[in-house]
PDB file of C-alpha atoms and ligand atoms in Angstrom:
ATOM      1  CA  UNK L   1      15.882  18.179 -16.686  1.00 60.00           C
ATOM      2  CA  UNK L   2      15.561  15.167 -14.797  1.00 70.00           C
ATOM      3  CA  UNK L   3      15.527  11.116 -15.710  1.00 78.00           C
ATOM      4  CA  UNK L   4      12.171   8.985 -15.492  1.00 80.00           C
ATOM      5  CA  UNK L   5      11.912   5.159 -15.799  1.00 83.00           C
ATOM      6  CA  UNK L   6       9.632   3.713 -18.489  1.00 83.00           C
ATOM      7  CA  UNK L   7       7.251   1.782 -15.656  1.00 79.00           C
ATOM      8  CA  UNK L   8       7.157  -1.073 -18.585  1.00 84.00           C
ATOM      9  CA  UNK L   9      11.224  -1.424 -20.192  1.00 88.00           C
ATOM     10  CA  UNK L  10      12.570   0.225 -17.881  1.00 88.00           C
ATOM     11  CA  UNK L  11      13.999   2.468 -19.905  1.00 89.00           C
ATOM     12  CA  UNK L  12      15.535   5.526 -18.607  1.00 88.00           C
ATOM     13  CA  UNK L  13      14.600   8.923 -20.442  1.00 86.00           C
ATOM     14  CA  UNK L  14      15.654  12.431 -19.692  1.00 84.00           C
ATOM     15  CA  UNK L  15      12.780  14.600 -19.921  1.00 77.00           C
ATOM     16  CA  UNK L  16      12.998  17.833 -20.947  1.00 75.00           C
ATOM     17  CA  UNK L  17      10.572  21.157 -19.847  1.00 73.00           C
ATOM     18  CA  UNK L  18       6.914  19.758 -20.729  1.00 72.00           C
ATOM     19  CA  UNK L  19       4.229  22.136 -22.550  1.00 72.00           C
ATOM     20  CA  UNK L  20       0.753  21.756 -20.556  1.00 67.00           C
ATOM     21  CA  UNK L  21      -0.974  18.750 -20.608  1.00 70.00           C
ATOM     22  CA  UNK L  22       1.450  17.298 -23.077  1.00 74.00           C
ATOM     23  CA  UNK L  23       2.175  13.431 -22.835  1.00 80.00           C
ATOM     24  CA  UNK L  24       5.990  11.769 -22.749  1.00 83.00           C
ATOM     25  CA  UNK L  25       6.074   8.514 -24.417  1.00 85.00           C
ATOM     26  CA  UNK L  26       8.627   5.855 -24.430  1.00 88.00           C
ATOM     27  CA  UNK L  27      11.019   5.661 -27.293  1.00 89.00           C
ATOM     28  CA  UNK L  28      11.239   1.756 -27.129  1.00 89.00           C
ATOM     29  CA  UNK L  29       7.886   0.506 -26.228  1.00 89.00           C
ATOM     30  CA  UNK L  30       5.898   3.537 -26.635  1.00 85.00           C
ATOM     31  CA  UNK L  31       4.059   3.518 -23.344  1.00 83.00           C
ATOM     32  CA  UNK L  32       3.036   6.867 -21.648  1.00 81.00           C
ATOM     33  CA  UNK L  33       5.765   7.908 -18.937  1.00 80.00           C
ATOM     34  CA  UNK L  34       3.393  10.645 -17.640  1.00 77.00           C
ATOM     35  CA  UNK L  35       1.312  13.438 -18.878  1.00 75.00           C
ATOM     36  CA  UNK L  36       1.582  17.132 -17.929  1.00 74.00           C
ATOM     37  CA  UNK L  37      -1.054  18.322 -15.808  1.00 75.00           C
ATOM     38  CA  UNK L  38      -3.369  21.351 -16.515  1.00 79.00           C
ATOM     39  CA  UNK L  39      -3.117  24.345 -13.635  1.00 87.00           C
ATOM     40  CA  UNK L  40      -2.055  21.490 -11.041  1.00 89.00           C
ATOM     41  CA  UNK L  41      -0.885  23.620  -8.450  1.00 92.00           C
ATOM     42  CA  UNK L  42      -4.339  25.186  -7.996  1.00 94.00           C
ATOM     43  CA  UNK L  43      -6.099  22.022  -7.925  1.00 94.00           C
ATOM     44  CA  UNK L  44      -3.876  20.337  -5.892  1.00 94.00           C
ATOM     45  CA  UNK L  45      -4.236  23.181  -3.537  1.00 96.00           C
ATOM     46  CA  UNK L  46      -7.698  23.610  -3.752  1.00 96.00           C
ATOM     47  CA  UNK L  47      -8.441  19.736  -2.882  1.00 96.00           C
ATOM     48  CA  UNK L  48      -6.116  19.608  -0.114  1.00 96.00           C
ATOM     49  CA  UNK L  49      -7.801  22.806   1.520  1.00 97.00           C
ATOM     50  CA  UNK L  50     -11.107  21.226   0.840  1.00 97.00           C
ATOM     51  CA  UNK L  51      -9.906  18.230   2.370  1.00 96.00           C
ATOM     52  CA  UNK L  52      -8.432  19.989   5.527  1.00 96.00           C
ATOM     53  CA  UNK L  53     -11.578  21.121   6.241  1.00 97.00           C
ATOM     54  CA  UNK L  54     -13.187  17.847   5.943  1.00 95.00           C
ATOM     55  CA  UNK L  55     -10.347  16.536   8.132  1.00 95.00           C
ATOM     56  CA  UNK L  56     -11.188  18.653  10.991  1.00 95.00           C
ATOM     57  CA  UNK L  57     -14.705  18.301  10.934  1.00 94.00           C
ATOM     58  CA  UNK L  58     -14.103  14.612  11.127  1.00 91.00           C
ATOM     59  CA  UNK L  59     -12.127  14.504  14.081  1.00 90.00           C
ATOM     60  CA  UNK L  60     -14.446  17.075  16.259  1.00 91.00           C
ATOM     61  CA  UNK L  61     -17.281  16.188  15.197  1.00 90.00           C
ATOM     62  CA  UNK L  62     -19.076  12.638  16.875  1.00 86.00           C
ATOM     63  CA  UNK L  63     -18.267   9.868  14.913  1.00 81.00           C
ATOM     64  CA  UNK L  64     -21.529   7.226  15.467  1.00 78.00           C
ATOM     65  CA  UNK L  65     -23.591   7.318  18.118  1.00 80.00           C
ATOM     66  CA  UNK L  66     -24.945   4.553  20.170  1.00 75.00           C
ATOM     67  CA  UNK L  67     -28.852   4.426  21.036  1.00 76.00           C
ATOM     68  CA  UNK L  68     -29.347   1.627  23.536  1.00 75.00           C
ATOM     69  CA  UNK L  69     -32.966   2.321  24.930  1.00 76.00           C
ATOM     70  CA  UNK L  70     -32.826   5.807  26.978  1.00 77.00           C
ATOM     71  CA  UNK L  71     -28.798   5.702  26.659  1.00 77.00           C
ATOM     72  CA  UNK L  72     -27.037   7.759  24.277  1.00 78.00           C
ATOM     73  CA  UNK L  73     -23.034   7.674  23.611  1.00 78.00           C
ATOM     74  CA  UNK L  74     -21.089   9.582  21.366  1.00 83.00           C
ATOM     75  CA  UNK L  75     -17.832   8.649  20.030  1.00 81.00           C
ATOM     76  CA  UNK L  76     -15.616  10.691  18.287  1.00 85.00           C
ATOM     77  CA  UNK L  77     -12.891   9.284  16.181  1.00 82.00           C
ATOM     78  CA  UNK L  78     -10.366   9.885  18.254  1.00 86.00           C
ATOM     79  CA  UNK L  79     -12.199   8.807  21.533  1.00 85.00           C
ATOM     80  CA  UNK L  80     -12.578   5.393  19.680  1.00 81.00           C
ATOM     81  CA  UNK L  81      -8.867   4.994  18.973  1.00 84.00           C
ATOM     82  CA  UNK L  82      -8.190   5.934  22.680  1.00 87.00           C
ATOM     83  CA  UNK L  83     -11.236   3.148  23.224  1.00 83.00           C
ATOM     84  CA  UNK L  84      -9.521   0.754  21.421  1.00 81.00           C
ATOM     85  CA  UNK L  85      -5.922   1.065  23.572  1.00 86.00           C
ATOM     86  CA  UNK L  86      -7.763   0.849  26.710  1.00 88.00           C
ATOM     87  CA  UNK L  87      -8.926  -2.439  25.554  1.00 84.00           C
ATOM     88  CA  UNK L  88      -5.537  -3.327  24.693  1.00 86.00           C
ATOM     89  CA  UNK L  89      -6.199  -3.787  21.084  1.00 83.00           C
ATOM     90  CA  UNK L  90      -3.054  -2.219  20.493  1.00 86.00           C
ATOM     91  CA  UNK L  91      -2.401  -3.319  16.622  1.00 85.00           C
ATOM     92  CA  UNK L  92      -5.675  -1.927  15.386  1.00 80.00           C
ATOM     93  CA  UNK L  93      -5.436   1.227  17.756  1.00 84.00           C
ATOM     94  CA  UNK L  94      -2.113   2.357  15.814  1.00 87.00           C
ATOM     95  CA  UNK L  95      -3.116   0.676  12.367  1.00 83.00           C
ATOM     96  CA  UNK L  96      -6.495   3.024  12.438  1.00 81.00           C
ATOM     97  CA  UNK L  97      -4.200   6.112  14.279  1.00 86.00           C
ATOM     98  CA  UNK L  98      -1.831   5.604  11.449  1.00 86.00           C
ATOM     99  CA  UNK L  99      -4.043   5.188   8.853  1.00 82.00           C
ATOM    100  CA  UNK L 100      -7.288   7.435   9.422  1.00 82.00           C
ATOM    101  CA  UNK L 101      -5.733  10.076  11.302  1.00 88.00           C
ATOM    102  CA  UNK L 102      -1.702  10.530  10.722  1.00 89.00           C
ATOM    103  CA  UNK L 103      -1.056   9.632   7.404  1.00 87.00           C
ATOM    104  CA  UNK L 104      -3.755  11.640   5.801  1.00 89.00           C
ATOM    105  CA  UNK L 105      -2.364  14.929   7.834  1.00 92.00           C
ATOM    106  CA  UNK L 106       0.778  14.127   7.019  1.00 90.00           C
ATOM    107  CA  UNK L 107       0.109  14.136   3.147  1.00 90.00           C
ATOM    108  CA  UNK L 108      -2.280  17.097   3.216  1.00 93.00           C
ATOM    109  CA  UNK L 109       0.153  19.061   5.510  1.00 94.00           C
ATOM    110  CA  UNK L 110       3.445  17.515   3.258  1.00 93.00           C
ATOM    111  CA  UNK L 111       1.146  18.854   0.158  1.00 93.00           C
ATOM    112  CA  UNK L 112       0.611  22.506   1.490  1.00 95.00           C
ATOM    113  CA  UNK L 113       4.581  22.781   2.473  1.00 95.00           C
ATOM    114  CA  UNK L 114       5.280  22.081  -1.324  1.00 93.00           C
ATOM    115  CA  UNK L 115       2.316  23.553  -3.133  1.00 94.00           C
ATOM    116  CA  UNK L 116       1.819  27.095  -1.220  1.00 95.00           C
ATOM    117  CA  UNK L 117       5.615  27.989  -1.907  1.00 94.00           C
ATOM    118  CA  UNK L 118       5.308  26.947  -5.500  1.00 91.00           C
ATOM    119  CA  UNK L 119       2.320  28.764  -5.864  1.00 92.00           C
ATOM    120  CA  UNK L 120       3.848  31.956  -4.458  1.00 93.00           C
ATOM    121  CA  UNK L 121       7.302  31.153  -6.169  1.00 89.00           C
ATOM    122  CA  UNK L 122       9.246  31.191  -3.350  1.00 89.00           C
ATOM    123  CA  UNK L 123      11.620  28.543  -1.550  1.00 87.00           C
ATOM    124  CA  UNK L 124      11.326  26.775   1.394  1.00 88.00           C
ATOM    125  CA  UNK L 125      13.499  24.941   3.446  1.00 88.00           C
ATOM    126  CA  UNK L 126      13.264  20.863   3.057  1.00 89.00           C
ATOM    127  CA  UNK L 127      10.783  21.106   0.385  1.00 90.00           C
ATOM    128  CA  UNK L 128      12.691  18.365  -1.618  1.00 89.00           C
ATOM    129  CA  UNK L 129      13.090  15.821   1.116  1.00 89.00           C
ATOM    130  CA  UNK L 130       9.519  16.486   2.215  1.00 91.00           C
ATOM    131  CA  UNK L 131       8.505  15.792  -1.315  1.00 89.00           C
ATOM    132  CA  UNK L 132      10.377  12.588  -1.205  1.00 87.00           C
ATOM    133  CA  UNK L 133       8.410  11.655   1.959  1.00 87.00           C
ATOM    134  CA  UNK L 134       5.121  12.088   0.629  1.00 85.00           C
ATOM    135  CA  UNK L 135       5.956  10.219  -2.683  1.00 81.00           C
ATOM    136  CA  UNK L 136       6.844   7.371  -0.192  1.00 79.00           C
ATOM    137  CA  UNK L 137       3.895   7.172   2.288  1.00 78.00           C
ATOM    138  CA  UNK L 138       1.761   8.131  -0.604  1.00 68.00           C
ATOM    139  CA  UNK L 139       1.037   3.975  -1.028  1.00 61.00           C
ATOM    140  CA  UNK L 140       0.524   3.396   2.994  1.00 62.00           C
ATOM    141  CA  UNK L 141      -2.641   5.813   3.227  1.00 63.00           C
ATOM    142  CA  UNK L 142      -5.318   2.960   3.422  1.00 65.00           C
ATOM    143  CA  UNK L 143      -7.766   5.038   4.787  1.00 70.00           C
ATOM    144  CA  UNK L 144     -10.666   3.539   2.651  1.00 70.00           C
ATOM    145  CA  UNK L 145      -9.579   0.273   3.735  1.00 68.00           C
ATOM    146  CA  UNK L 146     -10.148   0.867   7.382  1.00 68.00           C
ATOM    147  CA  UNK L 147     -13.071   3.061   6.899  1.00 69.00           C
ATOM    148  CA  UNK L 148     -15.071  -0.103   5.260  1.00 69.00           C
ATOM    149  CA  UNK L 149     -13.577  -1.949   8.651  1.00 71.00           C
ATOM    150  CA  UNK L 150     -15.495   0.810  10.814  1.00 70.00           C
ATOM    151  CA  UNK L 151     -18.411   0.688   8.588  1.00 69.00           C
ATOM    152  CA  UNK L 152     -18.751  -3.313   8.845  1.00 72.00           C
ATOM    153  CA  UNK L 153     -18.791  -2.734  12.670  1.00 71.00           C
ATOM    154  CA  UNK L 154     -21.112  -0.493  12.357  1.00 69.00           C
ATOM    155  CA  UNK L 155     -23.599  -2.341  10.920  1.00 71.00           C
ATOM    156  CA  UNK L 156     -22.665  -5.498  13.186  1.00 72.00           C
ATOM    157  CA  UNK L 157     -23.007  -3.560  16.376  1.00 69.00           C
ATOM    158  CA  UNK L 158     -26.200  -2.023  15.082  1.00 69.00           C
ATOM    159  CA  UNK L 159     -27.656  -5.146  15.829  1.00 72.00           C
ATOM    160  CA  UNK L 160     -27.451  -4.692  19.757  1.00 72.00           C
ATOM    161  CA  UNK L 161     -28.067  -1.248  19.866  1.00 73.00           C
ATOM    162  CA  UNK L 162     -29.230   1.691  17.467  1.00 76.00           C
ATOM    163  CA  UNK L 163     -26.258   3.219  15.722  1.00 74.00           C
ATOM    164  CA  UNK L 164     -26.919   6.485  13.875  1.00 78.00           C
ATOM    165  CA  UNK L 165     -23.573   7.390  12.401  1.00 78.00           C
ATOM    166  CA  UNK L 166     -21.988  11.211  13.193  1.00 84.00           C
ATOM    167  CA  UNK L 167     -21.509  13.839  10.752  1.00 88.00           C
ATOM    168  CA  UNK L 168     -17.713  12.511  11.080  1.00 87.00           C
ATOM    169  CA  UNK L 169     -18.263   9.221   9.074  1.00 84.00           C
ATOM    170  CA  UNK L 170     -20.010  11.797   6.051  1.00 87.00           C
ATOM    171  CA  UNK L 171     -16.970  13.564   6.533  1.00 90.00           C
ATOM    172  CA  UNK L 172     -14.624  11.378   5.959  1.00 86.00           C
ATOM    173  CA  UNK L 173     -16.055   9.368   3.532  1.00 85.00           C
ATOM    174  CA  UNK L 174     -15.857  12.514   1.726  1.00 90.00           C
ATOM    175  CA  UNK L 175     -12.256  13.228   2.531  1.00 90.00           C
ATOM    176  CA  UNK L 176     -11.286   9.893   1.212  1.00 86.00           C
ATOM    177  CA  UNK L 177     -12.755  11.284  -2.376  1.00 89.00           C
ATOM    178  CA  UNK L 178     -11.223  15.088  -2.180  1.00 92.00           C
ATOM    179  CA  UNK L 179      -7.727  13.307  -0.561  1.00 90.00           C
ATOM    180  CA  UNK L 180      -7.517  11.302  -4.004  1.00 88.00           C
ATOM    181  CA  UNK L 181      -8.781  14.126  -6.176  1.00 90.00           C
ATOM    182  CA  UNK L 182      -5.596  16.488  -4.360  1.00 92.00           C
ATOM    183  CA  UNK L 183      -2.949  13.486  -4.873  1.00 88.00           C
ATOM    184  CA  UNK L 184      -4.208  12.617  -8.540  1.00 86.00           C
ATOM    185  CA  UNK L 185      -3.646  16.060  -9.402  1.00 89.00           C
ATOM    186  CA  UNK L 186      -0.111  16.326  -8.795  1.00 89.00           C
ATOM    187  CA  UNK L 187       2.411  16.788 -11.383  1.00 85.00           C
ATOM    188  CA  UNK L 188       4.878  15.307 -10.077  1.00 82.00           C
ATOM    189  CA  UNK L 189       7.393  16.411 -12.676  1.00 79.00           C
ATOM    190  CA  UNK L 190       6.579  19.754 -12.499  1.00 83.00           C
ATOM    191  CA  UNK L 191       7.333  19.782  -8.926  1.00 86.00           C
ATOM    192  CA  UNK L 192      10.604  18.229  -9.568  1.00 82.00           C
ATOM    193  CA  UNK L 193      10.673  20.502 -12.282  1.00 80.00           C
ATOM    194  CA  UNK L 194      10.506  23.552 -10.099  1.00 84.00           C
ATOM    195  CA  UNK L 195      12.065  22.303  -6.869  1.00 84.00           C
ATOM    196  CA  UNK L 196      15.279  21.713  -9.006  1.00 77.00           C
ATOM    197  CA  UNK L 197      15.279  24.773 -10.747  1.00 52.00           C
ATOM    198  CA  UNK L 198      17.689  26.727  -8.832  1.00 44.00           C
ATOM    199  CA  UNK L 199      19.015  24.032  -6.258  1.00 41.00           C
TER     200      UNK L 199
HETATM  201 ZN1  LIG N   1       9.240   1.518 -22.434  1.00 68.90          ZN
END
């Protein structure tokens, strides 16, 4: 049993075991507190694998490459972020470092630590303050955000020179998609659920 806030009266409810894909509703206002998600630890797994491997292929693989007559250059994601604090550009280095690069493998990573041991019903270590964690950086990842910023300067520096983007930029457009897919398909009261079933 634990206690949810109605996100419109604020009213507090204590919620009791919920059947699958069965909706709580407020008693006062009526709104929908949340609704119980259908095999959620698979799919949340599943994405966040998907999206792992999207993840690495994004950062190995070249992320545009520049065509400037006879000369070719290759940047990788992380080459450009190292680029960028050469140039002393030292906000946008760590905002795109944060943003594209930690954040993202911090939630996918945070997701795994909770979901694998849930799936295999056992218990780890920390899972409840990790959980926390990732319920609080959950609003900073503003990957898409910063990925339209790269694509604008794409297109802007593809007016001096020839820019034919990597196989990373597919990939993490792609990411963006699975990475919202995995967090939309947490149930995050069944995690509580579980984590506090024997704490
Ligand atoms: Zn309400």
């Amino acid at each position: 049993m634990h206690q949810i806030a109605c996100h419109e009266c604020d009213l507090i409810h204590d919620i009791p075991p919920m059947p699958s894909r069965g909706a709580a509703c407020c008693v006062r206002c009526g709104s929908v507190l949340f609704r119980a998600q259908e095999n959620s630890i698979d799919r949340t797994l599943a994405w966040t694998i998907a999206g792992l491997v999207l993840y690495v292929v994004g950062v190995s693989f070249p992320f545009l490459a520049m065509k400037n007559g006879p000369i070719s250059n290759e940047t990788g994601l992380l080459t450009g972020i190292q680029l960028l604090f050469d140039q002393g550009i030292i906000p946008l280095a760590t905002l795109v470092l944060l943003t594209c690069v930690l954040i993202p493998l911090l939630q996918m990573l945070g997701l795994l630590y909770i979901f694998i041991p849930l799936k295999l019903n056992i218990r780890v270590k920390y899972a409840v303050p990790v959980f926390r964690l990732f319920k609080h950086i959950k609003p900073w990842s503003m990957m898409e955000i910063y990925m339209l910023g790269i694509l604008v300067s794409i297109v802007k520096l593809g007016k001096m020179a020839t820019i034919v983007p990597g196989l990373a930029v597919i990939a993490f457009g792609l990411l963006i998609f699975v990475l919202s897919f995995a967090l939309s398909a947490v149930d995050e009261h069944m995690v509580w659920e579980k984590l506090g079933e024997d704490s």
